[in-house]
Coordinates of C-alpha atoms (C1' of nucleotides) in Angstrom, one line a residue:
Chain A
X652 CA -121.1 184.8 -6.6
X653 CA -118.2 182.7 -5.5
X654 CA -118.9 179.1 -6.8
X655 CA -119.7 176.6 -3.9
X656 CA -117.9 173.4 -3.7
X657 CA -118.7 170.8 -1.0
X658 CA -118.0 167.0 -0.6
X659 CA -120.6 164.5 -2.5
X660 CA -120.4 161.3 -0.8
X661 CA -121.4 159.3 -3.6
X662 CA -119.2 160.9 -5.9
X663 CA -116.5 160.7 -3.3
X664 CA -115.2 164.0 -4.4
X665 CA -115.8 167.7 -3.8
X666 CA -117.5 169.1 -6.6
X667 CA -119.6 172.1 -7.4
X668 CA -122.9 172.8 -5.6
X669 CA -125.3 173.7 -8.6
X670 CA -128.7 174.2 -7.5
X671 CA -131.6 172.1 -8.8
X672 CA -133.4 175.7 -9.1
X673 CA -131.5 178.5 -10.0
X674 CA -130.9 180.3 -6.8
X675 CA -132.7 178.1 -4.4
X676 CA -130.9 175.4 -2.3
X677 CA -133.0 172.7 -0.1
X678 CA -130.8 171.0 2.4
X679 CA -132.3 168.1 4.7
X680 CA -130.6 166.2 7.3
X681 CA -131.5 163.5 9.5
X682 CA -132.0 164.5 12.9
X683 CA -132.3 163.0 16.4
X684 CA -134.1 160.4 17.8
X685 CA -135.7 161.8 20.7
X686 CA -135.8 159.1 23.1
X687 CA -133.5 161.3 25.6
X688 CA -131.5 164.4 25.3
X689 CA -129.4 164.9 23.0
X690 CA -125.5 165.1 22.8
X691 CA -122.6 167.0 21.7
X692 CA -122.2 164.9 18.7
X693 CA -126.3 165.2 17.9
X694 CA -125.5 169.2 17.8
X695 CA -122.8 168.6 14.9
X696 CA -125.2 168.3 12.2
X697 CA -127.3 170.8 13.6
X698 CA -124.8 173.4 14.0
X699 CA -123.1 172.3 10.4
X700 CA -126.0 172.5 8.3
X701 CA -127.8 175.4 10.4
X702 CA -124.3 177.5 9.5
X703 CA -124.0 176.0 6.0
X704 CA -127.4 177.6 5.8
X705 CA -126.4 181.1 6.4
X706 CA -123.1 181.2 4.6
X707 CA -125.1 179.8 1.5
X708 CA -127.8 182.8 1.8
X709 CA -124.9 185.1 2.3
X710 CA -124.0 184.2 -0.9
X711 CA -127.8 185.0 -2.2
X712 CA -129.0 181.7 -2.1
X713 CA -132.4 181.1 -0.7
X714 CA -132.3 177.9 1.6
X715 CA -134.8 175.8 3.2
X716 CA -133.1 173.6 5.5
X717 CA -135.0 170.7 7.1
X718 CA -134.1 168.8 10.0
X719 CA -136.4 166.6 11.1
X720 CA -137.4 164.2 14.2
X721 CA -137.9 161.1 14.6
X722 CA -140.4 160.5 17.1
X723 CA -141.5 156.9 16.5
X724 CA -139.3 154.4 16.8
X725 CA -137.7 151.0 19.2
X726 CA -135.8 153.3 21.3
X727 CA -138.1 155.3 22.3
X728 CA -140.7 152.4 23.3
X729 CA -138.4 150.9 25.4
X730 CA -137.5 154.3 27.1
X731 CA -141.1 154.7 28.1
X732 CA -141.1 151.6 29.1
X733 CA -138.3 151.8 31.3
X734 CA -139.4 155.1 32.6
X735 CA -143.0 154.0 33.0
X736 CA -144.5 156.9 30.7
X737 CA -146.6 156.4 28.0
X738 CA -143.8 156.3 24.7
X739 CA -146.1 159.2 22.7
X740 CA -145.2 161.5 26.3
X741 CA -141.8 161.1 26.1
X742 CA -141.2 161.5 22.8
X743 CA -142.9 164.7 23.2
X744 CA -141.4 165.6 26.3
X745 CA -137.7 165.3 24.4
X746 CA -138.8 166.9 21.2
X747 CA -139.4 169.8 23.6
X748 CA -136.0 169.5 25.7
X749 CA -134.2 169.0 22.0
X750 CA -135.6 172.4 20.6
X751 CA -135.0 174.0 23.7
X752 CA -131.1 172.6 23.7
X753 CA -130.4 173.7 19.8
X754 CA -132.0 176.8 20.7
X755 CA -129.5 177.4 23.3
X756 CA -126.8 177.4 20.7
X757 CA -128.1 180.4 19.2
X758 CA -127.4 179.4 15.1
X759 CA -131.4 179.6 14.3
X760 CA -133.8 177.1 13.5
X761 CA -134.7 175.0 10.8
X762 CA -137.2 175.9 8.3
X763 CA -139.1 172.8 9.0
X764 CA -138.6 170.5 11.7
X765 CA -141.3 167.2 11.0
X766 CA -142.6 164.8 13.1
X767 CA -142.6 161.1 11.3
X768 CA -145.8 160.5 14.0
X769 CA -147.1 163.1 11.9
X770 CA -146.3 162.1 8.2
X771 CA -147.8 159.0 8.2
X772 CA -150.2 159.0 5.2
X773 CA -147.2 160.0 3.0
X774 CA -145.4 157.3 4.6
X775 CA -148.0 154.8 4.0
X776 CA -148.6 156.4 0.6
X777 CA -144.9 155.8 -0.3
X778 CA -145.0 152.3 0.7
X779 CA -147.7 151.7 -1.3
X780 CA -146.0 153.2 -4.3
X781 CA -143.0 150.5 -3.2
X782 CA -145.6 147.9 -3.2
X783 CA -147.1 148.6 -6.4
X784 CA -144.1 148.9 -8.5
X785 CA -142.9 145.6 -7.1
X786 CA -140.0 147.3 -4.9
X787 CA -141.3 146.0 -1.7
X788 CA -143.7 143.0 -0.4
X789 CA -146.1 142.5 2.4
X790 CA -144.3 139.5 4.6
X791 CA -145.8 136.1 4.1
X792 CA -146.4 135.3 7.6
X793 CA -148.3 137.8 9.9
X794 CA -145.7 138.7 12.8
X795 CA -146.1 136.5 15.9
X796 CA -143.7 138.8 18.0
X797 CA -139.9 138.7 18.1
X798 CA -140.0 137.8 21.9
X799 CA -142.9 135.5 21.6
X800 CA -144.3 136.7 24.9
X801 CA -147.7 137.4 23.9
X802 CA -149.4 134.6 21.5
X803 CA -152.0 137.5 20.4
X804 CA -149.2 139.2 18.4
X805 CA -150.2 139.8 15.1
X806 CA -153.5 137.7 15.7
X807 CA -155.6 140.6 13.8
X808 CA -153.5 139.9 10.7
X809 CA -150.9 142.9 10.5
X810 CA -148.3 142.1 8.3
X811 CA -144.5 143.6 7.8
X812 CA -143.8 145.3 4.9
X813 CA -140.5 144.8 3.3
X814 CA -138.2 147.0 0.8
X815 CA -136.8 144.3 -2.0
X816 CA -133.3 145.5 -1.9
X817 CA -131.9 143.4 -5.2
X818 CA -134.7 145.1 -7.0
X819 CA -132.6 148.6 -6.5
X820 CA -129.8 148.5 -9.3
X821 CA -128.1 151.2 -7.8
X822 CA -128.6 149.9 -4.2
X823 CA -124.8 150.3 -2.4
X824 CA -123.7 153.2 -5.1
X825 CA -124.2 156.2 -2.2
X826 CA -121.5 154.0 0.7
X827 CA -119.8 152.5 -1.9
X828 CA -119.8 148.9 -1.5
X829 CA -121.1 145.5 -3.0
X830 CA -124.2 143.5 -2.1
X831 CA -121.8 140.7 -2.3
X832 CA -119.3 142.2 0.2
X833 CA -122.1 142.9 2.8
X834 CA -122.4 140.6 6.0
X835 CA -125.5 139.1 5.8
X836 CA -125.9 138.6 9.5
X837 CA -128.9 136.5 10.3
X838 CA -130.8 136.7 13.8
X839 CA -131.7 140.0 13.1
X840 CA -135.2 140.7 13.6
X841 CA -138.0 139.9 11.1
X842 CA -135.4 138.1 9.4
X843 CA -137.7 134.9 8.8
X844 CA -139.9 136.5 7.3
X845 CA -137.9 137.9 4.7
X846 CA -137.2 137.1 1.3
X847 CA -133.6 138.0 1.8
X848 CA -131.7 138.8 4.5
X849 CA -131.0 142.3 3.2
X850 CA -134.1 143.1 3.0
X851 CA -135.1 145.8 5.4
X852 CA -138.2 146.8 6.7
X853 CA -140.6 149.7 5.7
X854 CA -143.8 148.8 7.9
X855 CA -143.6 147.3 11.3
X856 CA -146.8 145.3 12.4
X857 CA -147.4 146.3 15.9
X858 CA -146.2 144.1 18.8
X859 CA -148.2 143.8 22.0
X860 CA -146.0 145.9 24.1
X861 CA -145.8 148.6 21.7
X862 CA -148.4 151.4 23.0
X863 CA -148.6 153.8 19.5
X864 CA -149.4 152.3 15.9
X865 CA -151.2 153.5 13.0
X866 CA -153.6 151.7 10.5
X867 CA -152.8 150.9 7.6
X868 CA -153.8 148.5 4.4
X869 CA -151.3 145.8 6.0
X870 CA -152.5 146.4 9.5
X871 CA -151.8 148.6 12.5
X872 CA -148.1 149.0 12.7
X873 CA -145.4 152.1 12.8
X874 CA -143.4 153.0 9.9
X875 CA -139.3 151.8 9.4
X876 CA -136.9 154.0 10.5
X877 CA -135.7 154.6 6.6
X878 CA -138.7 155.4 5.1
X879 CA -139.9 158.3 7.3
X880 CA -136.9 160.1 5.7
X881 CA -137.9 159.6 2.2
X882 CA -141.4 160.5 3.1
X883 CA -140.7 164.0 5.1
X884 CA -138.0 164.7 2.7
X885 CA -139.8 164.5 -0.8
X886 CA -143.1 166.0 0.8
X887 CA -140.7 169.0 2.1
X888 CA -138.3 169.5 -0.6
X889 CA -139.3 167.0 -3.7
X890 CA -136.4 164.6 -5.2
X891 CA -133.0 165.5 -5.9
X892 CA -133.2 167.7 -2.8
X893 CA -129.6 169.8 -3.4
X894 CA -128.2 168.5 0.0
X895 CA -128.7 165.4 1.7
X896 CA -127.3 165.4 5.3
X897 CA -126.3 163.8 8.6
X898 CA -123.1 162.2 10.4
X899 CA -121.2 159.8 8.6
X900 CA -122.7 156.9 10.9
X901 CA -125.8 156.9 8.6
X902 CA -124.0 156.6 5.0
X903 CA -124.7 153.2 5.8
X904 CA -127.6 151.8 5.9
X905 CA -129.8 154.9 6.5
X906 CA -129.0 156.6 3.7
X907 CA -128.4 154.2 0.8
X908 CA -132.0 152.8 2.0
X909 CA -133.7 156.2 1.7
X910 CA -132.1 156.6 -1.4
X911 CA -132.9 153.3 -2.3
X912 CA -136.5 153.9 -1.5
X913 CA -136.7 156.8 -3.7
X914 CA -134.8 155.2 -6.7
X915 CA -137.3 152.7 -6.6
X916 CA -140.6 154.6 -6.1
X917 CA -139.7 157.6 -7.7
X918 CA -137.1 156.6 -10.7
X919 CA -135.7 159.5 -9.5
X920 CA -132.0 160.5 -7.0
X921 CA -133.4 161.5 -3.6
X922 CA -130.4 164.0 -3.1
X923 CA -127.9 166.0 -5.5
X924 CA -125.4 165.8 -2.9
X925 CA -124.5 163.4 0.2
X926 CA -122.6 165.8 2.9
X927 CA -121.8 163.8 6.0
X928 CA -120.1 165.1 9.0
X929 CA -117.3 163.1 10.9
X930 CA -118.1 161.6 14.5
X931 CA -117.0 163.7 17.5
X932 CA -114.7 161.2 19.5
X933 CA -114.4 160.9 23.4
X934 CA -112.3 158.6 25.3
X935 CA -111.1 157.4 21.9
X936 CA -114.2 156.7 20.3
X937 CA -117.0 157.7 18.8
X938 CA -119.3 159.3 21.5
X939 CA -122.6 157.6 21.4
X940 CA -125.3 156.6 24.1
X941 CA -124.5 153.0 23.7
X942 CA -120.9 153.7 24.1
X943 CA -121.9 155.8 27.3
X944 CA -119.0 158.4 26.7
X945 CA -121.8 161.0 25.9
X946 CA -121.5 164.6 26.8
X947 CA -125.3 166.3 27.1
X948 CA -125.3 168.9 25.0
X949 CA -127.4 171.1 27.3
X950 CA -124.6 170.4 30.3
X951 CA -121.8 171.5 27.8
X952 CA -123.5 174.2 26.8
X953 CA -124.2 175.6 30.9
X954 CA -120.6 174.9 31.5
X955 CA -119.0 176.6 28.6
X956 CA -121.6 178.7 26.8
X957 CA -123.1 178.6 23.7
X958 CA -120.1 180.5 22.0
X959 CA -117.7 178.5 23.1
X960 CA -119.9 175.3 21.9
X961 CA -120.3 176.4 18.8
X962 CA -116.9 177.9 18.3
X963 CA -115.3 174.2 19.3
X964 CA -117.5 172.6 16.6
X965 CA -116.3 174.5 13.8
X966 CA -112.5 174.1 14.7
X967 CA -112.5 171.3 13.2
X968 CA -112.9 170.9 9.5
X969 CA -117.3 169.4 9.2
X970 CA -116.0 166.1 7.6
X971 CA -113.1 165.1 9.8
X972 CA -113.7 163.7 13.5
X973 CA -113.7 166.2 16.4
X974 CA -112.0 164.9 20.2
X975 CA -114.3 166.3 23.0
X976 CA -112.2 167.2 26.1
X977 CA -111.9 169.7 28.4
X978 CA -109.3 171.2 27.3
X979 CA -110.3 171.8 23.8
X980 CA -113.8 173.3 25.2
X981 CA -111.7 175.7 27.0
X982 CA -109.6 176.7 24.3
X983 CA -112.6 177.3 22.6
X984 CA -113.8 179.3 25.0
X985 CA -110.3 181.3 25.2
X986 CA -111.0 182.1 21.1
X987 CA -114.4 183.4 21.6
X988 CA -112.9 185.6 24.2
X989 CA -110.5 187.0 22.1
X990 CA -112.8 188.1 19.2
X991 CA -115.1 189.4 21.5
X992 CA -111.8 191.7 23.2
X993 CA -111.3 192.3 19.7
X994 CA -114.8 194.0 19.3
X995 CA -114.9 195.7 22.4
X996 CA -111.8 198.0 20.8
X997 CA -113.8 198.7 17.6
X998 CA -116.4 201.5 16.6
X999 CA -119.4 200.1 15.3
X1000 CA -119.6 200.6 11.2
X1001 CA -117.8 200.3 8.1
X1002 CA -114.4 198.3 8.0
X1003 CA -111.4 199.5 6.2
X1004 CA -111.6 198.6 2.7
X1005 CA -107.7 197.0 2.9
X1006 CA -109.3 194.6 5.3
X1007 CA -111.4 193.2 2.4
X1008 CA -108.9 190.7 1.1
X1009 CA -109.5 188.6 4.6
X1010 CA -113.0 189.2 4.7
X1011 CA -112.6 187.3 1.2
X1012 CA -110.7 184.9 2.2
X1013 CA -113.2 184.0 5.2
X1014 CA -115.8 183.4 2.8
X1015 CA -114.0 181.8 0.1
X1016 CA -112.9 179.5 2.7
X1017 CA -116.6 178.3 3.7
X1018 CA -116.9 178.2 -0.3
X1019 CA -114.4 175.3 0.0
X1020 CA -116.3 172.6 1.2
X1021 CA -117.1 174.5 4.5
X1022 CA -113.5 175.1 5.8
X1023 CA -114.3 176.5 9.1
X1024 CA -111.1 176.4 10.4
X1025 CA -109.6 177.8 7.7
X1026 CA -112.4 180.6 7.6
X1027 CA -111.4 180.9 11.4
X1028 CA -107.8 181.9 10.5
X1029 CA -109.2 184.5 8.0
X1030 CA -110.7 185.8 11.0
X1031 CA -107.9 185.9 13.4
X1032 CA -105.9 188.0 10.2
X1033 CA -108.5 190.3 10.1
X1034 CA -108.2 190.8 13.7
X1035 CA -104.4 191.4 14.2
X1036 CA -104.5 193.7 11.0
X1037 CA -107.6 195.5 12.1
X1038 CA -106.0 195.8 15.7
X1039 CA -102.8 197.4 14.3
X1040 CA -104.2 200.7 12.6
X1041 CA -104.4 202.8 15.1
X1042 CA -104.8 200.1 18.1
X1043 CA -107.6 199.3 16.2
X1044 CA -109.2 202.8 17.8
X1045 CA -110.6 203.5 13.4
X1046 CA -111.6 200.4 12.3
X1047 CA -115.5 199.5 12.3
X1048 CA -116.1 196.1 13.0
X1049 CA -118.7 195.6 9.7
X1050 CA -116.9 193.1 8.0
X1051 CA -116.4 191.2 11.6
X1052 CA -119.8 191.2 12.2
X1053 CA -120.7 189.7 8.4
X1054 CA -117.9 187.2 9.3
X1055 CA -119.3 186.2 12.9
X1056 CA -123.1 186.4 11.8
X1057 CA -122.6 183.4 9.3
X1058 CA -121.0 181.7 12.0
X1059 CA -124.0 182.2 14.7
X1060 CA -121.4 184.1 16.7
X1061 CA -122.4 187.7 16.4
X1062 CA -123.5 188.0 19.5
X1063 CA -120.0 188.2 20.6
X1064 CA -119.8 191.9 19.2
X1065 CA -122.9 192.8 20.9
X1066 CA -122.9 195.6 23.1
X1067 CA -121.4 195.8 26.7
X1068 CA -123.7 195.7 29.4
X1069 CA -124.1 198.4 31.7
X1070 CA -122.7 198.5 34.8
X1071 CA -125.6 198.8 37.9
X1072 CA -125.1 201.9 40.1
X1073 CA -123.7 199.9 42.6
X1074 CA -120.7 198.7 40.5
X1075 CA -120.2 202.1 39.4
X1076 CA -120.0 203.4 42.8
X1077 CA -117.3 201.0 43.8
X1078 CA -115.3 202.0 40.6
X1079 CA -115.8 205.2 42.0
X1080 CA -114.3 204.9 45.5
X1081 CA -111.6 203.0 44.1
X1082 CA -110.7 205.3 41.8
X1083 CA -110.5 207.6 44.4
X1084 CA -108.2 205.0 46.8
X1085 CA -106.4 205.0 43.7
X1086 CA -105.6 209.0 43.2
X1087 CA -104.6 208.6 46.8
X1088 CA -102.1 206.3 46.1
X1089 CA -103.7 203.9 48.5
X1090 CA -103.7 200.9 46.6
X1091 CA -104.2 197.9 49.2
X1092 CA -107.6 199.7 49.3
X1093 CA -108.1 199.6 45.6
X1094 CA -107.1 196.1 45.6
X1095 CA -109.7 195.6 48.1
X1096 CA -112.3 197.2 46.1
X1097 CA -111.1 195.7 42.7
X1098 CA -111.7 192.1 44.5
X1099 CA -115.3 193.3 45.7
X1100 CA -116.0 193.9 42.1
X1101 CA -115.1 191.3 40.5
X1102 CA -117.1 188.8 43.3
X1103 CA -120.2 190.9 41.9
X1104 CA -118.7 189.5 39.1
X1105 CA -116.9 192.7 37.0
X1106 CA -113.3 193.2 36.1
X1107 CA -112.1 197.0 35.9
X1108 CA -109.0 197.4 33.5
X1109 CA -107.2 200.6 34.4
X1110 CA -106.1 202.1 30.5
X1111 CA -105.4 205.7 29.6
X1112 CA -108.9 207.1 29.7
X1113 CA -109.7 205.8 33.1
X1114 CA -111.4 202.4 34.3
X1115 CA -113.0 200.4 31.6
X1116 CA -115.5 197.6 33.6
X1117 CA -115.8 194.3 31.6
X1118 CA -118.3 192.0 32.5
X1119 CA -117.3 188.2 33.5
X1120 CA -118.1 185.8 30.5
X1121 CA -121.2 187.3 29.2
X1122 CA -121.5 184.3 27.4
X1123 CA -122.8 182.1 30.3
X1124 CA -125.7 184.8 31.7
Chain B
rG615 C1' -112.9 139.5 6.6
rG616 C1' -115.0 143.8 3.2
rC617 C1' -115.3 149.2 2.4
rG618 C1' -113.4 154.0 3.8
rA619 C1' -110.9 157.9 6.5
rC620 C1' -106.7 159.5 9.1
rG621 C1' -101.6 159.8 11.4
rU622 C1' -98.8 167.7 11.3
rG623 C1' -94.8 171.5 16.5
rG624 C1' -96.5 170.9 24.3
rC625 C1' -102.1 170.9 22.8
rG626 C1' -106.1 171.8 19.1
rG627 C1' -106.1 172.1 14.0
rA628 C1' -105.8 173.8 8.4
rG629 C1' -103.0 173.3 4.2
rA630 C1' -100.5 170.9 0.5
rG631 C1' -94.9 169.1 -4.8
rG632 C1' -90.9 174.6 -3.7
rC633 C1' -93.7 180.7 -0.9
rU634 C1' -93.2 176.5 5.8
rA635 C1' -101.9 178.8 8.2
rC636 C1' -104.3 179.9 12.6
rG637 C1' -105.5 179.5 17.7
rC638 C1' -104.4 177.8 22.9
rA639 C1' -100.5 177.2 26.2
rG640 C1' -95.2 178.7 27.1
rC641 C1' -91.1 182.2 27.0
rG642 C1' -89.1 187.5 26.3
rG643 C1' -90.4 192.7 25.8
rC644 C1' -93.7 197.2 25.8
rC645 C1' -97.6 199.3 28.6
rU646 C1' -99.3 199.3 34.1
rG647 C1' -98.9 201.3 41.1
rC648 C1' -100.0 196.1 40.6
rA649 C1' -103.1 193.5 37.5
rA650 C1' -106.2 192.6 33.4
rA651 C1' -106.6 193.5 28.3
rG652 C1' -103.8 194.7 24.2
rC653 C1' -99.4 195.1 21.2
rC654 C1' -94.4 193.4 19.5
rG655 C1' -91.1 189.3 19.3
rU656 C1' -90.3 184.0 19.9
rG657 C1' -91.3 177.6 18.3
rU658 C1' -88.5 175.4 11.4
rA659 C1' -93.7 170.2 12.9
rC660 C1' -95.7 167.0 9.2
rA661 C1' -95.8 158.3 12.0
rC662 C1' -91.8 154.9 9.8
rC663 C1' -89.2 152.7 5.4
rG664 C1' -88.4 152.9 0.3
rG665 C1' -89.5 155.3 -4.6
rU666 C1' -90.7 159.3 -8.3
rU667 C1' -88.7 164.5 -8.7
rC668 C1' -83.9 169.6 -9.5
rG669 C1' -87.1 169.6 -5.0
rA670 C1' -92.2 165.8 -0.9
rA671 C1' -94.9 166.8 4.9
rU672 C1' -97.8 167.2 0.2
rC673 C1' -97.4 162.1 -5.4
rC674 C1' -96.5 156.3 -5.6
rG675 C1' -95.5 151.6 -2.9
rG676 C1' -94.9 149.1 1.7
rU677 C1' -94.9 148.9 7.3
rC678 C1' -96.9 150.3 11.9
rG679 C1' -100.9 152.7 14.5
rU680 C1' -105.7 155.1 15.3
rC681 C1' -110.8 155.7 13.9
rG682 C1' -115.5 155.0 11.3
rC683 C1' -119.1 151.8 8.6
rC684 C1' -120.6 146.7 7.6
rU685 C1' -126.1 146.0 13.6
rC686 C1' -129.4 150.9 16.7
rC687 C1' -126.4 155.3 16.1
rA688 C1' -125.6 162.6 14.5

RNA sequence: GGCGACGUGGCGGAGAGGCUACGCAGCGGCCUGCAAAGCCGUGUACACCGGUUCGAAUCCGGUCGUCGCCUCCA
C-alpha cells in the first residue's frame, strides 16, 4: 500500500497518515449550519473529505467518515424568526434541502450524519465531565438576557456554563498562537458573566425568545456551538479520531475549543490529524452569507451539473483557496466533456498494462496530501496515451473508470443513452438527403435534431448521435 | 497590531535548486460535403530587489501586493 501523507495543521507539516487502528481510518468534519441552503464553499468539505474517503478505501482502508449538522444554534433562531416558522421546522426543512443538494453531487454520503438536537445527553454528559474535573464552571449570575427585553429571562434559575480556557495547557497549540497574542475583545456576549474573557461557552441558558431548549442540571438551555462537536465526534469515532476536518475558517476558535474540550475531559487529543480546506473566494473574498457573494450550491449545480461542480472543486489543490467565476465553472465543464469524449471512444474492460505507470501516478498523486490537480494531469496522460493506440479503438477504459470512481466522476463513462425512434428516424432521412448529395436538407435535419437536443457526428462508420450534456438531465 | 498562507504563461492551476505538469481559450495542420468530435503541431511563465549556488521560478533577506484567522463563518 502506497503510504498516505496529508497536511496536520497542528504540526504544520505533511506527514504520514498512520491509522489509530490498523487498517481503519475515522475522518469527521464539521458540517453546515442549516439555517438556509448551503453554498458552493459549504460543498468543499463535503466533496473533499467524501473523495478523500474513497481514494483512502481504494487503498484498503476501511473509513467511516462523519459529517455532521448542526441543527441548534443563534442562526437558525433568528432565521425562524424572521421567516415566522417555528426554529425546530426550519432547521428540519434545510437539513432536508442540505442532503438533497450534496446528494446532487453524486460523491456518496457520509457514514453518519448527527443531529446536535439529538446528542444532547452526551452533550450534557461531557459538560458535566468539564464541570467535574474543574475545566469548566456554571456562571455566577443566572442570565437575565443579552437584550434585556424580557425581565423573566433566566427567572427559573438557568445558568451558563463556561469552558475555563487557561485551565487547557495546550489551549492555542492546534492554530498556533498565544493566549497572550489573542484580542480579548469585550462586549461579546455573556461576557460579564465570565471569569475571563476567553472563556467560551458550553451551555447556553435559554432566553425568552428562543423557542427549543433542553433540561439540564444548570437549567433549560441549548448546548455551545463547540461542544456538540466533541460530543458527536467521540460518541461516533472515540478520541484521537485519525482525521479531524473542515474549512480553514474554523482552525480558530472552533477547533482549538473542541480540542480543548477533549484535552480537558478526556486527557486525551480529539484528532490525529487537523486537515483544513482553503476558502473558495468570489469577488475577491471569501464567499460567505455574511459577505453576500454566495453562490447556492443547488443553483450551481442546475446550471453546470454535478460533474462539472465537482470537477471545479478538485482543480484546485484541497488546501489552497479556489476563485468561483463563470468562467472557471465552464472550464470545468469543458474537462468533464473531454473525459467523457474520451470514454465514448473506448471498449469497456481491461486497460493496457503500459498505461499502468499513469494510473500510478493518479493515485500516488492523491497519496500526496490529496493532489487533485496533480492526479487530474495523471488523468489527462492516460487519456492522450490511451487515445493514441489505435485511436484509442483497443484500449479498455478500466483503469479510467478506477481513476474517475475515486473521484465521484464515473458516471461520466457511463453508457450512451439511446436514441428514441424518432431521433433515429430523422438520422435516417438525413442520411438519406445526405447520399443524395442534398445537403441544405441534411442541414435542415441536423438542426431539427439537435433542438430535440442530439448532435449527429458523421465519422467513417456512419452517423454517431451524442446526446447534449448528459450531465444536466 | 498578532498569527498564517500566497503572488506561475491570455485564463485556471500543479510542481519545485538543473530534466521547464496539465487543462481551457487561441493559432496552424490532418480528417470532413460542411460541421462536430478526434488527432498532430504550436506558447520558454514563475511579483520586484538583493544574496547563497557552477546553476533559483524553486533556498535566504528585504520590498510591494492579495487573501485567511484573531467575532458567527465550510
Amino acid at each position: 500500500m502506497r503510504e498516505i501523507r496529508l497536511h496536520d495543521t497542528a504540526a504544520g507539516k505533511v506527514a504520514p497518515l498512520v491509522a489509530r487502528e490498523p487498517g481503519r481510518i475515522g475522518i469527521y468534519a464539521c458540517g453546515p449550519t442549516v439555517y438556509s441552503r448551503i453554498h458552493l464553499g459549504n460543498a468543499r468539505p463535503y466533496v473533499v473529505f467524501s473523495l478523500m474517503k474513497r481514494f483512502l478505501e481504494h487503498e484498503g482502508l476501511a473509513v467511516t467518515l462523519v459529517i455532521n449538522v448542526t441543527d441548534v444554534n443563534d442562526k437558525i433562531y433568528t432565521a425562524a424568526r424572521a421567516a415566522g416558522v417555528p426554529s425546530a421546522e426550519l432547521a428540519a426543512e434545510m437539513t432536508a434541502a442540505y442532503v438533497a443538494d450534496t446528494d446532487a453531487l453524486g460523491v456518496g454520503r457520509p457514514d453518519h450524519e448527527p443531529l446536535a438536537s439529538e446528542t444532547m445527553d452526551a452533550i450534557v454528559a461531557y459538560i458535566q465531565a468539564l464541570i467535574d474535573s474543574d475545566h469548566a464552571y456554571v456562571a455566577a449570575h443566572a442570565s437575565n438576557g443579552a437584550n434585556g427585553a424580557d425581565g423573566a429571562d433566566g427567572a427559573d434559575g438557568a445558568r451558563d456554563v463556561f469552558f475555563r480556557v487557561r485551565s487547557d495547557p495546550g489551549y492555542g497549540s492546534l492554530s498556533h498562537r498565544h493566549i497572550e497574542d489573542m484580542d480579548q475583545g469585550e462586549g461579546v456576549e455573556g461576557s460579564e458573566r465570565k471569569e475571563d474573557p476567553l472563556d467560551f461557552a458550553l451551555w447556553k441558558a435559554r432566553k425568552a425568545d428562543e423557542d427549543t431548549c433542553w433540561p439540564s442540571p444548570w437549567g433549560d438551555g441549548r448546548p455551545g456551538w463547540h461542544i456538540e462537536c466533541s460530543a458527536m465526534a467521540e460518541g461516533l469515532l472515540g478520541t484521537e479520531i485519525d482525521i479531524h476536518g473542515g474549512g480553514s475558517d474554523l482552525v480558530f476558535p472552533h477547533h482549538e475549543n473542541e480540542a480543548a474540550q477533549t484535552r480537558a475531559a478526556r486527557g486525551s487529543e480529539l484528532a490525529r490529524a487537523w486537515v483544513h480546506n482553503g476558502m473558495i473566494q468570489a469577488t475577491g473574498e471569501k464567499m460567505a452569507k455574511s459577505v453576500g457573494n454566495i453562490a447556492p450550491l443547488a443553483d450551481v449545480v442546475e446550471r453546470y451539473g454535478p460533474s462539472a461542480v465537482v470537477m471545479y472543486l478538485i482543480s484546485g489543490h484541497y488546501r489552497q483557496p479556489l476563485s468561483y467565476s463563470q468562467k472557471a465553472l465552464e472550464q470545468a465543464q469543458a474537462n468533464v466533456t473531454r473525459i467523457r469524449e474520451a470514454g465514448r471512444r473506448l471498449s469497456r474492460g481491461p486497460s493496457p498494462v503500459a498505461l499502468e505507470p499513469l494510473r500510478d501516478r493518479f493515485f500516488d498523486a492523491l497519496a500526496d496530501d490529496f493532489n487533485t490537480p496533480e492526479a487530474l494531469s495523471a488523468i489527462n496522460a492516460w487519456i492522450r496515451a490511451a487515445a493514441g493506440a489505435d485511436n484509442g479503438l483497443e484500449a479498455g477504459d478500466e483503469h479510467l473508470r478506477e481513476m474517475l470512481d475515486v473521484l465521484g466522476l464515473a458516471q461520466l463513462l457511463a453508457a450512451p443513452v439511446q436514441a428514441p425512434p424518432e431521433v433515429n428516424e430523422l438520422v435516417a432521412k438525413r442520411e438519406d438527403a445526405r447520399g443524395r448529395r442534398d445537403f441544405a436538407a441534411a442541414d435542415g435535419l441536423r438542426a431539427q435534431l439537435a433542438q430535440l437536443g442530439w448532435d449527429v457526428r458523421d465519422g467513417a462508420a456512419g452517423p454517431e448521435l451524442v446526446a447534449r450534456d448528459p450531465d444536466r438531465a
